[in-house]
Coordinates of C-alpha atoms in Angstrom, one line a residue:
X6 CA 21.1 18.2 10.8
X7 CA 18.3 17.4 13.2
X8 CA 15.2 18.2 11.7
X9 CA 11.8 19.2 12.9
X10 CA 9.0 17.6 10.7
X11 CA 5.2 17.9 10.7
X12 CA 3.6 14.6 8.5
X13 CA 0.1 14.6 7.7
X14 CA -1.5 11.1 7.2
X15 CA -5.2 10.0 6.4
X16 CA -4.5 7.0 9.0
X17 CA -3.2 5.6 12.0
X18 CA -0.3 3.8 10.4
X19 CA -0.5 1.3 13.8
X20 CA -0.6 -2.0 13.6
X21 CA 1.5 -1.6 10.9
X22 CA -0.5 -4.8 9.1
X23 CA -1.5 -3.4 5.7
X24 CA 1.0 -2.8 2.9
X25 CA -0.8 1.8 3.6
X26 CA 0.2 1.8 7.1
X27 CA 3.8 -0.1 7.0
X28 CA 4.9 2.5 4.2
X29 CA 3.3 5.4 6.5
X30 CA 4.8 3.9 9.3
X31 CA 8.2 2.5 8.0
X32 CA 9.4 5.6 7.0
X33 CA 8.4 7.6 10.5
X34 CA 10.1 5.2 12.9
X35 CA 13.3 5.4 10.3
X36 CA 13.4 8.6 10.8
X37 CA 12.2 9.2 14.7
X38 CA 15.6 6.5 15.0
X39 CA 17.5 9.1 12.8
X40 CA 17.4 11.5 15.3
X41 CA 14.5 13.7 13.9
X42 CA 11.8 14.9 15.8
X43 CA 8.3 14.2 14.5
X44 CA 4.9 15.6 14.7
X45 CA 2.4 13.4 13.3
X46 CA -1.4 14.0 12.4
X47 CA -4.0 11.6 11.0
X48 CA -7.7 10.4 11.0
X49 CA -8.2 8.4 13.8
X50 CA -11.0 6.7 11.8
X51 CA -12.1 3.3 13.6
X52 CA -8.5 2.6 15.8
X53 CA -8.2 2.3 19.0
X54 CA -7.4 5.9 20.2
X55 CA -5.3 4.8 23.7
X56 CA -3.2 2.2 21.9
X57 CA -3.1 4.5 18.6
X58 CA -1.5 7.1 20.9
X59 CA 0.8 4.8 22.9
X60 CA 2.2 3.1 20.4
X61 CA 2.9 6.4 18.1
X62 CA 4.5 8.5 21.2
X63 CA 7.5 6.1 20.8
X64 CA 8.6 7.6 17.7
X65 CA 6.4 11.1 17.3
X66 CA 4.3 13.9 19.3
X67 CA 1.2 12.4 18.0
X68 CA -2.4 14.7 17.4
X69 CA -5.1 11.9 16.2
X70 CA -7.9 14.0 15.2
X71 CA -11.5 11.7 15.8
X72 CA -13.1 11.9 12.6
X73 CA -14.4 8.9 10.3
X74 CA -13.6 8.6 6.8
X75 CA -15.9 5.4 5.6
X76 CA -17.5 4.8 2.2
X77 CA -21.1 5.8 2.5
X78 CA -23.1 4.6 -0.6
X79 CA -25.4 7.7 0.2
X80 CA -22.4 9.8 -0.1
X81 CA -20.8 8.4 -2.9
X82 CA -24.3 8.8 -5.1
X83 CA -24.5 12.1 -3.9
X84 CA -20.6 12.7 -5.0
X85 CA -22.0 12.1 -8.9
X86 CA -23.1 15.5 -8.5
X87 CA -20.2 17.5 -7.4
X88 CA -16.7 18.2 -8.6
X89 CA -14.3 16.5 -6.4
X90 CA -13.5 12.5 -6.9
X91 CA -15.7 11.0 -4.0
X92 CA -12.1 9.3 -2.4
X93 CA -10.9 12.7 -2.0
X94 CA -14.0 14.4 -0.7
X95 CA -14.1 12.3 2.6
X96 CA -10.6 13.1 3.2
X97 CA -11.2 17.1 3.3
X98 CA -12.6 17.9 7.3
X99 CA -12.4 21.1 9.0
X100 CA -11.2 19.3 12.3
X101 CA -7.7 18.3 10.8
X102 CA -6.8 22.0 9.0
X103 CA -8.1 23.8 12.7
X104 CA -6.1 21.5 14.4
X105 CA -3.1 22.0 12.1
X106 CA -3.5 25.6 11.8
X107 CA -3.5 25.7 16.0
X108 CA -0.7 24.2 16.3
X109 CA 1.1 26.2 14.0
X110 CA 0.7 29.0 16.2
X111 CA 3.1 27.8 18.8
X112 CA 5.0 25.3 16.2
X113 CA 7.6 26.2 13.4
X114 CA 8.6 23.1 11.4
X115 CA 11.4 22.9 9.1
X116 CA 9.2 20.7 6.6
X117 CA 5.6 19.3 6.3
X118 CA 5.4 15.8 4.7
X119 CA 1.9 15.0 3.4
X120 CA 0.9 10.9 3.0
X121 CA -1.1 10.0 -0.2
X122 CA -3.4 12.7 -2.3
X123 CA -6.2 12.1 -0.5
X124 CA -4.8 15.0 2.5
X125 CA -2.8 17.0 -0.8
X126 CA -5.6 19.8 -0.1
X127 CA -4.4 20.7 2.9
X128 CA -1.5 22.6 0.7
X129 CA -3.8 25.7 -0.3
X130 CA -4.2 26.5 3.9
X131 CA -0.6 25.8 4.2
X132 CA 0.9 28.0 1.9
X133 CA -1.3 31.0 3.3
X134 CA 0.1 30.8 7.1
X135 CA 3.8 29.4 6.3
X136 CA 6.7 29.3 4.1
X137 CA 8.1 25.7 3.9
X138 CA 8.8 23.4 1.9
X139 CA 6.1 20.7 1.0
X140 CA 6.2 17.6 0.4
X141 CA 3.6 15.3 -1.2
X142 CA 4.3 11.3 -0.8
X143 CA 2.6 9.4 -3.3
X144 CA 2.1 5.6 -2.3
X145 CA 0.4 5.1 -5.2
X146 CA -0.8 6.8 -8.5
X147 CA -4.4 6.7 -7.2
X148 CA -6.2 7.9 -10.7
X149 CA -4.6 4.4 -11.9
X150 CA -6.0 2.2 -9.3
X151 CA -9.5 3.4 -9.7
X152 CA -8.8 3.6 -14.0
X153 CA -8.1 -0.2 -13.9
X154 CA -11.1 -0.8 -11.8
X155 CA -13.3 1.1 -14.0
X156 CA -11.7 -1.6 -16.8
X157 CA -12.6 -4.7 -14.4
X158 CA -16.2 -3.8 -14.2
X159 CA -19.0 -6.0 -15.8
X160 CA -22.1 -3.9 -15.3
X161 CA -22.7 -0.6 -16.8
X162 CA -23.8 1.5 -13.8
X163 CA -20.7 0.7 -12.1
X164 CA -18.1 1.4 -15.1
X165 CA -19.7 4.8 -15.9
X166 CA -19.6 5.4 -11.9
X167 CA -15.6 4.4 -11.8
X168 CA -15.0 6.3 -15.2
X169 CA -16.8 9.6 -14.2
X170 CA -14.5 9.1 -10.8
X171 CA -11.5 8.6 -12.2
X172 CA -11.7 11.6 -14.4
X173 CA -12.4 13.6 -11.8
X174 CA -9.5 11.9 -9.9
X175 CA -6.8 12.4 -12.6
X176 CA -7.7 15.8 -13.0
X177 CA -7.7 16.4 -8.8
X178 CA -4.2 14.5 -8.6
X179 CA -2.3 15.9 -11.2
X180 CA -3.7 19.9 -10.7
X181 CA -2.9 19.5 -7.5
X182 CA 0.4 16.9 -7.2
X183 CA 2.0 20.4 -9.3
X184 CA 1.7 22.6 -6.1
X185 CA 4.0 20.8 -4.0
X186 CA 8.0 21.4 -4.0
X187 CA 8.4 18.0 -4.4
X188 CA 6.6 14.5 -5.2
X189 CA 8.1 11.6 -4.1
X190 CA 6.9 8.4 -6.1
X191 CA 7.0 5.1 -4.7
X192 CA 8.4 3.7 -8.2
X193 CA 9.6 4.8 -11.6
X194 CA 6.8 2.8 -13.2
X195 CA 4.2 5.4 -11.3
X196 CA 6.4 8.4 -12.3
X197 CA 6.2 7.8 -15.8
X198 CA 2.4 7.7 -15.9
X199 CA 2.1 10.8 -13.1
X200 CA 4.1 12.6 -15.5
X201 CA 2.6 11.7 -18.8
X202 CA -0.5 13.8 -17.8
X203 CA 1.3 16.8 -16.2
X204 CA 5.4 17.0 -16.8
X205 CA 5.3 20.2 -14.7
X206 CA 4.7 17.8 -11.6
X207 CA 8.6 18.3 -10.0
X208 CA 8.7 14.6 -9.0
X209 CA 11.6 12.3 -7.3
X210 CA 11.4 8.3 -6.9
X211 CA 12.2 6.9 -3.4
X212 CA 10.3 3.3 -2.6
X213 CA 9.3 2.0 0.3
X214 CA 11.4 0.0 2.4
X215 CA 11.2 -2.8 5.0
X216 CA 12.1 -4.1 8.4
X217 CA 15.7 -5.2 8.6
X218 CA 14.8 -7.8 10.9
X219 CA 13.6 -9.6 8.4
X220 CA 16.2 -10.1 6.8
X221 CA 17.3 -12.7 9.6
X222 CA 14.2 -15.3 8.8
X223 CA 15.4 -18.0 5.9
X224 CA 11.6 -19.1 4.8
X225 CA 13.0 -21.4 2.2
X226 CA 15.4 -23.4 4.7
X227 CA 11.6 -24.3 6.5
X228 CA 9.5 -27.6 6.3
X229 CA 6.9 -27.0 4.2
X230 CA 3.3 -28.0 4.2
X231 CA 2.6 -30.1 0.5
X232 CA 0.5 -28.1 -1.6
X233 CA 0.2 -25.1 0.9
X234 CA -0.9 -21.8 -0.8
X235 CA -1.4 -18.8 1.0
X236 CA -2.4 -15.1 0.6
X237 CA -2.1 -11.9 3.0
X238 CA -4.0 -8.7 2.8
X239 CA -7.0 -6.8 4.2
X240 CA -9.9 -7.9 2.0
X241 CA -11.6 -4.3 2.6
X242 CA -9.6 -3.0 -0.3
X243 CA -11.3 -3.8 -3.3
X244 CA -8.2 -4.9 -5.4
X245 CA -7.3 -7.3 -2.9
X246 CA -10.7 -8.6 -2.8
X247 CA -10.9 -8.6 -6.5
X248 CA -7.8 -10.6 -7.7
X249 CA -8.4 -13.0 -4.5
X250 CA -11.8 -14.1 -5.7
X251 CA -11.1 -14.1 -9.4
X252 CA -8.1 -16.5 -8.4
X253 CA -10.5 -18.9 -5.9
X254 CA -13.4 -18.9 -9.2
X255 CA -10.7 -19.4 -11.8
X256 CA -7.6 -20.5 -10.8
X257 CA -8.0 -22.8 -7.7
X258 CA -10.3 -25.4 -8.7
X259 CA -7.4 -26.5 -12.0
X260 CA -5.2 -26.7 -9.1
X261 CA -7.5 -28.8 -7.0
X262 CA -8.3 -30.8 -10.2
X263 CA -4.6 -31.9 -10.4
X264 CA -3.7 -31.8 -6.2
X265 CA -6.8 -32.8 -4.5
X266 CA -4.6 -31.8 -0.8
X267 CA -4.2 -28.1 -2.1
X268 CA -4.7 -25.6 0.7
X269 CA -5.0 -22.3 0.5
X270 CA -4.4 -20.0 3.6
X271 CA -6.0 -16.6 3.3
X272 CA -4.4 -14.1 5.9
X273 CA -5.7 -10.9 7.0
X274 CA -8.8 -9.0 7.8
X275 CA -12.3 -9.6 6.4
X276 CA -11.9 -12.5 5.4
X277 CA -15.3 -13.1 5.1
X278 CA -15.9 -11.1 2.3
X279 CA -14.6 -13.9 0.1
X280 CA -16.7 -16.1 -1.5
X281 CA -15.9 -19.9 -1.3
X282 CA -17.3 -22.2 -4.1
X283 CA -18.7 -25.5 -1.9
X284 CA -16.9 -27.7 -3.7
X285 CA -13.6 -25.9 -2.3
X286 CA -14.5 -25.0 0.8
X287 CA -12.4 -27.8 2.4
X288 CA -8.9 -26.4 0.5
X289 CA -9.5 -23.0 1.7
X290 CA -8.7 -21.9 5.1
X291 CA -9.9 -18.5 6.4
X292 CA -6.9 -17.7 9.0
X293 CA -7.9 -14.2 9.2
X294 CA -6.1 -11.9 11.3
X295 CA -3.2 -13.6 13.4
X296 CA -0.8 -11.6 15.7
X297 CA 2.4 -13.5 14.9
X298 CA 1.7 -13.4 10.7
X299 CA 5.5 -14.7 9.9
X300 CA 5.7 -17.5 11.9
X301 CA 2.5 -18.5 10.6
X302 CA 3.8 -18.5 7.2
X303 CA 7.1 -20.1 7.7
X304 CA 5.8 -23.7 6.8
X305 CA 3.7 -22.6 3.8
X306 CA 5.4 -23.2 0.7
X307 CA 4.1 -20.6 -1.9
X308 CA 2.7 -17.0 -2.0
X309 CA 0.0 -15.6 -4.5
X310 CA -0.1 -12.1 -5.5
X311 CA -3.0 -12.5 -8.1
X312 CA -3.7 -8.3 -8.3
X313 CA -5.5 -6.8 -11.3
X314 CA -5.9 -3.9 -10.0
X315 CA -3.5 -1.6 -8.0
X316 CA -0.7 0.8 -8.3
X317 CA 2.4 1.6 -6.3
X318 CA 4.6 -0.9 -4.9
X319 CA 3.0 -3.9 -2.8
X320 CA 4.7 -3.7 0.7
X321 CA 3.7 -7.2 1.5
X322 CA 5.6 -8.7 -2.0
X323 CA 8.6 -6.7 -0.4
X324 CA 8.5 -7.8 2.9
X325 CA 7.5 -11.7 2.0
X326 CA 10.8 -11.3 -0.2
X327 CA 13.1 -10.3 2.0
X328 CA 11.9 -13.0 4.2
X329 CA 12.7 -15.6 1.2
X330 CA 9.3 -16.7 0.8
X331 CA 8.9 -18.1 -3.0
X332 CA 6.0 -15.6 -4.6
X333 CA 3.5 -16.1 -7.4
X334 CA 2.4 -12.8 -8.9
X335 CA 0.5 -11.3 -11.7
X336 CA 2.8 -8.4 -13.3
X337 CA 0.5 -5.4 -11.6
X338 CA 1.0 -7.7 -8.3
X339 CA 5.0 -6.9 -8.2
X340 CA 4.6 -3.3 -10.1
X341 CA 7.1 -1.1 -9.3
X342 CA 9.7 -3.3 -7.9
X343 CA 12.7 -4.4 -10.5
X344 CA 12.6 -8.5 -10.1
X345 CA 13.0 -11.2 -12.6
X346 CA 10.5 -14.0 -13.5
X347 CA 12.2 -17.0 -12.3
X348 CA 15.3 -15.4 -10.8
X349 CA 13.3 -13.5 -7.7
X350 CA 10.2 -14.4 -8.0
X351 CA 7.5 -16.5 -10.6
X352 CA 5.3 -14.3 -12.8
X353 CA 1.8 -15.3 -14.0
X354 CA -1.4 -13.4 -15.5
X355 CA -3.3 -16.0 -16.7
X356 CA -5.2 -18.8 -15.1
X357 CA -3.1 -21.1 -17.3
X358 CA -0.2 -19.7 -16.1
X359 CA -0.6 -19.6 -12.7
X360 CA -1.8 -23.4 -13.0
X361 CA 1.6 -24.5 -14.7
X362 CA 3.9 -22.7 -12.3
X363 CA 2.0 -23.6 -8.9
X364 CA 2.0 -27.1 -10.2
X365 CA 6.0 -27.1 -11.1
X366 CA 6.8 -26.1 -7.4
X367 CA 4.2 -28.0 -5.7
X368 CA 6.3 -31.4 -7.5
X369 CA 9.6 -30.3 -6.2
X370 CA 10.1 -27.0 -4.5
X371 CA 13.9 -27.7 -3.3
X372 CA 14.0 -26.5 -6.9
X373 CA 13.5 -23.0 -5.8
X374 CA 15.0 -22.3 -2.9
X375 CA 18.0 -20.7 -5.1
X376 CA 14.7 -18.0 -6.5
X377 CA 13.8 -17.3 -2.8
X378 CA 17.7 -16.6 -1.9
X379 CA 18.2 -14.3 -4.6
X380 CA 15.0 -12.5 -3.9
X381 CA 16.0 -11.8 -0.4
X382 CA 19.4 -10.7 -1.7
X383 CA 17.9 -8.5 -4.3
X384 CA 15.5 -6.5 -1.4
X385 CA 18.1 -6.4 1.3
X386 CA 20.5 -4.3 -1.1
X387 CA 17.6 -2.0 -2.2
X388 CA 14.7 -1.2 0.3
X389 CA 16.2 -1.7 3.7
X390 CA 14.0 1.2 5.4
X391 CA 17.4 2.7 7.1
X392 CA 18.6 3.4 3.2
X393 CA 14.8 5.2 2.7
X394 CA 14.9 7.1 5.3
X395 CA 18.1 8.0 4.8
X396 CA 17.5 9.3 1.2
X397 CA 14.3 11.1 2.2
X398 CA 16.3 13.2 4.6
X399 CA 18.4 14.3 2.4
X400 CA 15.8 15.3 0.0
X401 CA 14.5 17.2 3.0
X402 CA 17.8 18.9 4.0
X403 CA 17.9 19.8 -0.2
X404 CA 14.6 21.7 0.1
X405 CA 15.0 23.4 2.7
X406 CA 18.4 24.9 1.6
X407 CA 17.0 25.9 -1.9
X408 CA 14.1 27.6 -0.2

């Protein structure tokens, strides 16, 4: 059964370089391979609107609508006095429903697939002009994200800012998560807490998947650099940015202490937003954004994942897993994704911990080359994104016939 979908996204999910736009992304080239014929709205926000378009036509009938959706610190003050969580207000435009509802006119999809709560709002115009089913894809549980951010905060302002959003947040997500016909979580972890605050909520769990090319990269039968640490992720996100710099202030220099040659590679855009201590400056290596990111890692012996903050499933822990890379990660780091401390991957939450297993690979890592096989094993059987795409069309072809 062929189907004709209209998915809603609040980005352009190309480059797919961020763990948001490989899950957006993933899952609508899986499915544009499948046979199904796709059309795709987002926020064209700050990409590049030729190449945006290009590169989506491959796979969809793309309509990038050109509105910006930035953080405004005006905004955001002026959001304590309104109702709606401030991440969700910049989401809601009159340029993406008009465009929707035009196309409607002349469209008749079999199923509308909304990405992340932020664009869930849509659903109220949606219900009035057609009779679908509609389903809401839930990346993360976002009330949790911004809930443990409010717990990392240090000055006062900011935690009765966070907490005052994330009530209004949990409230937004779970009201309106209940209208849907169906909420797919990214994990049974976030299912359980979605759930806890509204068991009306008609949820189902399908994770993200990855790339089955990269499957065919064996990082662990690589040289490795000595004492080569290195991290990937867009430093705009606050969680990123947050368990990065708490492990370069509290973590790095115990390293340094006991392996003077430590370096740490830090991947990704913004870089500069992290804040080197002078006495490390010369272990820490601000690669930034780089076109061919694998090959660049190949010869880099271990991966941190020091999060604190997030929900969801980290797309880059999958994908640096299936390429056999050996990963260091806090628990909230590989949330959502069934591995086993030192059978697929090492797990550490404290500074002391972190310290003691860094230090045990950096004296022999031949020693775990057999966690790095098993890893890529483990995510090759279970999140290939043919297998997701394949169970979210089914879900799809369900729906409809119960509608």
């Amino acid at each position: 059964m062929k189907l004709k979908i209209l998915q809603i996204s609040p980005q352009v999910p190309v480059p797919p370089v961020d763990g948001g736009k490989i899950s957006i992304f993933g899952l609508l080239k899986a499915l544009a391979e499948r046979g199904h014929s796709i059309d795709f709205f987002c926020y064209r926000k700050h990409s590049d609107y030729n190449y945006s378009y290009n590169e989506l036509s491959k796979f969809c009938n793309p309509r990038i609508i050109d509105v910006q959706t930035d953080n405004n610190v005006f905004k955001a003050f002026v959001n304590l006095f309104k109702k709606l969580p401030y991440n969700v207000s910049k989401f809601i435009r009159p340029e993406m429903w008009y465009a929707i509802k035009e196309y409607l006119k002349d469209n008749n999809p079999d199923i509308v697939h909304i990405d992340h709560i932020h664009m869930s709002w849509l659903i109220d115009h949606l219900r009035n002009v057609i009779d679908k089913p509609i389903v809401l894809r839930e990346h993360n549980f976002e009330s949790d994200i911004i809930y443990r951010y409010y717990l990392n905060q240090r000055n006062p302002i900011s935690r009765m800012y966070f907490l005052k959003q994330y009530q209004r947040l949990l409230k937004f997500e779970t009201t309106y998560a209940e209208k849907f016909d169906r909420v797919v979580m990214i994990s049974d972890v976030d299912e359980l807490k979605i759930l806890k605050f509204n068991n009306n909520i008609k949820t189902t769990i399908i994770p993200a998947g990855v790339d089955n090319n990269l499957f065919q990269i064996k990082a662990y039968n690589h040289n490795k650099i000595p004492f080569s640490l290195f991290h990937i992720g867009d430093l705009e996100w606050k969680p990123n940015l947050d368990g990065l710099q708490w492990f370069v202030d509290e973590i790095l220099p115990l390293i340094v202490k006991n392996f003077p040659k430590t370096q740490l590679f830090v991947y990704g855009k913004n870089t500069e937003k992290l804040i080197i201590p002078s006495e490390l400056k010369k272990n820490v290596v601000k690669s930034g954004f780089v076109l061919n990111l694998w090959n660049e890692l190949l010869d880099k012996q271990i991966g941190i994942v020091p999060l604190r903050i997030g929900s969801g499933i980290r797309i880059k822990v999958l994908e640096l897993l299936a390429q056999g890379h050996l990963v260091v990660s806090t628990e909230i780091g590989k949330e959502g994704i069934p591995i086993v401390d030192r059978k697929h991957y090492l797990n550490a939450n404290k500074p002391e911990t972190f310290v003691e297993k860094i230090s045990n690979v950096f004296k022999d890592f031949n020693d775990y080359k057999t966690i790095c096989f098993n890893a890529q094993e483990f995510i090759k059987q279970n999140y290939a994104w043919s297998n997701v795409a394949e169970k979210f069309e089914s879900l799809y072809v369900k729906l409809i016939n119960n509608k």
